[in-house]
Coordinates of C-alpha atoms and ligand atoms in Angstrom, one line a residue:
X1495 CA 25.3 -29.8 -46.1
X1496 CA 26.9 -28.1 -49.1
X1497 CA 26.6 -29.9 -52.4
X1498 CA 28.8 -28.8 -55.3
X1499 CA 28.4 -30.0 -58.8
X1500 CA 31.8 -30.0 -60.5
X1501 CA 31.2 -29.7 -64.2
X1502 CA 33.1 -29.5 -67.4
X1503 CA 34.5 -31.4 -70.4
X1504 CA 36.7 -34.5 -70.0
X1505 CA 40.2 -33.5 -68.8
X1506 CA 39.1 -30.1 -67.6
X1507 CA 40.4 -30.9 -64.0
X1508 CA 37.3 -32.1 -62.2
X1509 CA 39.1 -34.9 -60.4
X1510 CA 42.2 -32.9 -59.7
X1511 CA 40.2 -30.0 -58.2
X1512 CA 37.7 -32.3 -56.3
X1513 CA 40.6 -33.8 -54.4
X1514 CA 41.8 -30.4 -53.3
X1515 CA 38.3 -29.1 -52.5
X1516 CA 37.7 -32.3 -50.4
X1517 CA 40.7 -31.6 -48.2
X1518 CA 40.2 -27.9 -48.0
X1519 CA 36.6 -28.0 -47.0
X1520 CA 36.5 -31.4 -45.3
X1521 CA 33.6 -32.6 -47.5
X1522 CA 33.1 -35.8 -49.5
X1523 CA 33.8 -36.5 -53.2
X1524 CA 32.1 -38.9 -55.6
X1525 CA 33.0 -39.4 -59.2
X1526 CA 30.5 -41.6 -61.2
X1527 CA 33.3 -42.4 -63.6
X1528 CA 35.4 -43.7 -60.7
X1529 CA 32.5 -45.7 -59.3
X1530 CA 32.0 -47.3 -62.7
X1531 CA 35.7 -48.0 -63.1
X1532 CA 35.8 -49.6 -59.7
X1533 CA 32.9 -51.9 -60.6
X1534 CA 34.7 -52.9 -63.8
X1535 CA 38.0 -53.6 -61.9
X1536 CA 36.0 -55.8 -59.5
X1537 CA 34.3 -57.6 -62.3
X1538 CA 30.8 -57.1 -60.9
X1539 CA 27.7 -57.7 -63.2
X1540 CA 27.1 -53.9 -63.2
X1541 CA 30.8 -53.3 -64.1
X1542 CA 30.6 -55.8 -67.0
X1543 CA 27.5 -54.0 -68.3
X1544 CA 29.3 -50.7 -68.3
X1545 CA 32.6 -51.7 -69.8
X1546 CA 31.7 -51.0 -73.5
X1547 CA 30.2 -47.6 -72.8
X1548 CA 33.3 -46.5 -70.9
X1549 CA 35.8 -47.9 -73.5
X1550 CA 34.0 -46.2 -76.4
X1551 CA 33.6 -42.9 -74.5
X1552 CA 29.8 -43.0 -74.6
X1553 CA 27.5 -42.2 -71.7
X1554 CA 26.3 -45.0 -69.5
X1555 CA 22.5 -45.3 -69.2
X1556 CA 20.9 -42.7 -67.1
X1557 CA 18.9 -45.2 -65.0
X1558 CA 22.1 -47.0 -63.9
X1559 CA 24.1 -43.8 -63.0
X1560 CA 21.0 -42.3 -61.2
X1561 CA 20.6 -45.5 -59.2
X1562 CA 24.3 -45.3 -58.2
X1563 CA 23.9 -41.6 -57.0
X1564 CA 20.6 -42.4 -55.2
X1565 CA 22.5 -45.0 -53.2
X1566 CA 25.4 -42.7 -52.5
X1567 CA 23.2 -39.9 -51.3
X1568 CA 21.2 -42.2 -49.0
X1569 CA 24.5 -43.5 -47.5
X1570 CA 25.9 -39.9 -47.0
X1571 CA 22.9 -37.8 -46.1
X1572 CA 24.6 -36.8 -42.8
X1573 CA 27.7 -35.6 -44.5
X1574 CA 29.0 -32.1 -44.1
X1575 CA 28.9 -31.8 -47.9
X1576 CA 29.8 -33.4 -51.1
X1577 CA 31.4 -32.8 -54.5
X1578 CA 29.6 -34.5 -57.3
X1579 CA 32.2 -34.9 -60.1
X1580 CA 31.0 -35.9 -63.5
X1581 CA 27.3 -36.1 -62.4
X1582 CA 24.8 -35.0 -63.6
X1583 CA 25.7 -35.3 -67.2
X1584 CA 22.2 -35.2 -68.9
X1585 CA 19.2 -33.1 -68.2
X1586 CA 17.3 -36.3 -67.1
X1587 CA 20.1 -37.0 -64.6
X1588 CA 19.8 -33.4 -63.3
X1589 CA 16.1 -33.7 -62.8
X1590 CA 16.4 -37.0 -61.0
X1591 CA 19.2 -35.6 -58.8
X1592 CA 17.0 -32.8 -57.6
X1593 CA 14.3 -35.3 -56.7
X1594 CA 16.8 -37.6 -54.8
X1595 CA 18.2 -34.8 -52.9
X1596 CA 14.7 -33.4 -52.1
X1597 CA 13.7 -36.7 -50.6
X1598 CA 16.4 -36.2 -47.9
X1599 CA 15.7 -32.5 -47.5
X1600 CA 18.9 -31.5 -49.5
X1601 CA 19.7 -29.5 -52.5
X1602 CA 22.5 -28.6 -55.0
X1603 CA 24.1 -25.3 -53.9
X1604 CA 26.2 -24.6 -56.9
X1605 CA 27.4 -25.9 -60.3
X1606 CA 31.0 -24.9 -61.0
X1607 CA 31.8 -25.2 -64.7
X1608 CA 35.5 -25.5 -65.4
X1609 CA 36.3 -24.1 -68.9
X1610 CA 39.4 -25.3 -70.8
X1611 CA 39.9 -25.0 -74.6
X1612 CA 39.5 -28.2 -76.5
X1613 CA 43.1 -28.6 -77.7
X1614 CA 44.4 -28.3 -74.1
X1615 CA 41.9 -30.9 -73.1
X1616 CA 43.2 -33.3 -75.7
X1617 CA 46.8 -32.6 -74.7
X1618 CA 46.1 -33.2 -71.0
X1619 CA 44.3 -36.5 -71.6
X1620 CA 46.8 -37.8 -74.1
X1621 CA 49.6 -37.0 -71.5
X1622 CA 47.7 -38.7 -68.7
X1623 CA 46.8 -41.7 -71.0
X1624 CA 50.5 -42.7 -71.1
X1625 CA 50.1 -44.3 -67.6
X1626 CA 46.5 -43.9 -66.4
X1627 CA 45.5 -47.4 -67.7
X1628 CA 42.2 -45.9 -68.6
X1629 CA 40.7 -47.5 -71.7
X1630 CA 39.1 -44.2 -72.7
X1631 CA 42.4 -42.4 -72.6
X1632 CA 44.2 -44.7 -75.0
X1633 CA 43.5 -43.1 -78.4
X1634 CA 42.9 -39.6 -79.7
X1635 CA 39.9 -40.8 -81.6
X1636 CA 38.1 -41.9 -78.4
X1637 CA 39.2 -38.7 -76.6
X1638 CA 37.8 -36.5 -79.3
X1639 CA 34.6 -38.7 -79.2
X1640 CA 34.2 -38.0 -75.5
X1641 CA 34.5 -34.3 -76.2
X1642 CA 31.8 -34.7 -78.8
X1643 CA 29.5 -36.5 -76.4
X1644 CA 30.1 -33.6 -73.9
X1645 CA 29.2 -31.0 -76.5
X1646 CA 26.1 -32.8 -77.7
X1647 CA 24.6 -34.4 -74.5
X1648 CA 26.2 -32.8 -71.4
X1649 CA 27.0 -29.1 -72.1
X1650 CA 23.3 -28.2 -71.9
X1651 CA 23.0 -29.3 -68.3
X1652 CA 24.6 -25.9 -67.4
X1653 CA 21.4 -24.3 -68.5
X1654 CA 19.4 -26.3 -66.0
X1655 CA 21.4 -24.9 -63.1
X1656 CA 21.7 -21.4 -64.6
X1657 CA 17.9 -21.3 -64.7
X1658 CA 17.9 -21.9 -60.9
X1659 CA 20.6 -19.2 -60.3
X1660 CA 23.0 -21.9 -59.2
X1661 CA 25.7 -21.7 -62.0
X1662 CA 29.3 -20.3 -61.9
X1663 CA 31.8 -20.6 -64.7
X1664 CA 35.6 -20.6 -63.9
X1665 CA 38.6 -20.4 -66.2
X1666 CA 40.3 -23.9 -66.0
X1667 CA 43.6 -22.9 -67.6
X1668 CA 46.8 -21.9 -65.6
X1669 CA 48.2 -23.8 -62.7
X1670 CA 46.2 -26.2 -60.5
X1671 CA 46.6 -23.8 -57.7
X1672 CA 45.2 -20.9 -59.8
X1673 CA 42.2 -23.0 -60.8
X1674 CA 41.7 -24.0 -57.2
X1675 CA 41.8 -20.4 -56.0
X1676 CA 39.0 -19.4 -58.5
X1677 CA 36.8 -22.3 -57.5
X1678 CA 37.3 -21.5 -53.8
X1679 CA 36.4 -17.9 -54.4
X1680 CA 33.0 -19.1 -55.8
X1681 CA 32.4 -21.5 -52.9
X1682 CA 33.4 -19.0 -50.3
X1683 CA 31.0 -16.5 -51.8
X1684 CA 28.1 -18.8 -51.1
X1685 CA 28.4 -18.5 -47.3
Ligands
AP5_675 P1 34.8 -39.5 -65.9 O1 35.5 -40.4 -65.2 O2 33.9 -38.5 -65.3 O3 35.7 -38.8 -66.9 P2 35.7 -37.5 -67.8 O4 34.5 -36.6 -67.5 O5 35.9 -37.9 -69.1 O6 36.8 -36.6 -67.2 P3 38.2 -37.1 -66.7 O7 38.2 -37.8 -65.5 O8 39.0 -37.6 -67.9 O9 38.9 -35.7 -66.5 P4 38.7 -34.7 -65.2 O10 37.9 -33.5 -65.6 O11 38.4 -35.4 -64.0 O12 40.2 -34.1 -65.2 P5 41.5 -34.6 -64.3 O13 41.4 -33.9 -63.0 O14 41.5 -36.1 -64.4 O15 33.8 -40.4 -66.9 C1 34.3 -41.4 -67.7 C2 33.2 -42.2 -68.3 O16 32.3 -42.7 -67.4 C3 32.3 -41.4 -69.3 O17 32.8 -41.2 -70.5 C4 31.0 -42.3 -69.3 O18 31.2 -43.4 -70.1 C5 31.0 -42.7 -67.8 N1 30.2 -41.8 -66.9 C6 30.8 -41.1 -65.9 N2 29.8 -40.4 -65.3 C7 28.7 -40.6 -66.0 C8 27.4 -40.1 -65.9 N3 27.0 -39.1 -65.0 N4 26.4 -40.5 -66.9 C9 26.8 -41.4 -67.8 N5 28.0 -42.0 -67.9 C10 28.9 -41.5 -67.1 O19 42.7 -33.9 -65.2 C11 43.0 -34.4 -66.5 C12 44.5 -34.4 -66.6 O20 44.9 -33.0 -66.7 C13 45.3 -35.0 -65.5 O21 46.4 -35.7 -65.9 C14 45.6 -33.8 -64.5 O22 46.8 -34.0 -63.8 C15 45.8 -32.7 -65.6 N6 45.5 -31.4 -65.1 C16 44.5 -31.0 -64.2 N7 44.5 -29.7 -64.0 C17 45.5 -29.2 -64.8 C18 46.0 -27.9 -65.0 N8 45.5 -26.8 -64.3 N9 47.1 -27.8 -65.8 C19 47.6 -28.8 -66.4 N10 47.2 -30.1 -66.3 C20 46.2 -30.3 -65.4
MG676 MG1 37.8 -37.4 -63.5

């Protein structure tokens, strides 16, 4: 099983590239943001408890997100591989993730960090926000707040994987095909 952590600031292209990687490598994809939005849409108790975090662009509590991933890994432990999109986002999540995977005899193979300049991120998200229906895409203030949360709480998670020799950074600008090619080169280099 090959486990890829797809990392980077809001709007860098994690979801876009995860979709392509999923098809190309025949592996699974889980986005914690999508799981949370789905819970909100379905009006579950978990969804209701997460709604304000998402709308304000703040991180959901570690224990809830870690619980979601623990459940996901247990249900997919026989999978050929998985792309983890938007998780882990704090060092506490990264540590818990290692423990969860280890319980099933699994590990993270690589973190791929997609780099895009901040003004391009804002431009992409504002464009998507016109029809995404995502509460956190609606205003530039919230978008900039999400980027701030990324800088203050999430960016540091790359150090955790770099210390394990499992970190690769790719340029996330250019066409979606170009970015895909750069990520595929990293993944193919693992074999
Ligand atoms: P999440 O859903 O993970 O959102 P995000 O990280 O803010 O990132 P986005 O989904 O906005 O962007 P993306 O990187 O997937 O880019 P995309 O491919 O869409 O998280 C949302 C919220 O959930 C968080 O704020 C938090 O509240 C909560 N949450 C989630 N995970 C959590 C966790 N682990 N812990 C705690 N809380 C958590 O691309 C963006 C746009 O750009 C698209 O329109 C796309 O078409 C376009 N685009 C893509 N590539 C290119 C390109 N090369 N050129 C031009 N445009 C491009
Ligand atoms: Mg996404």
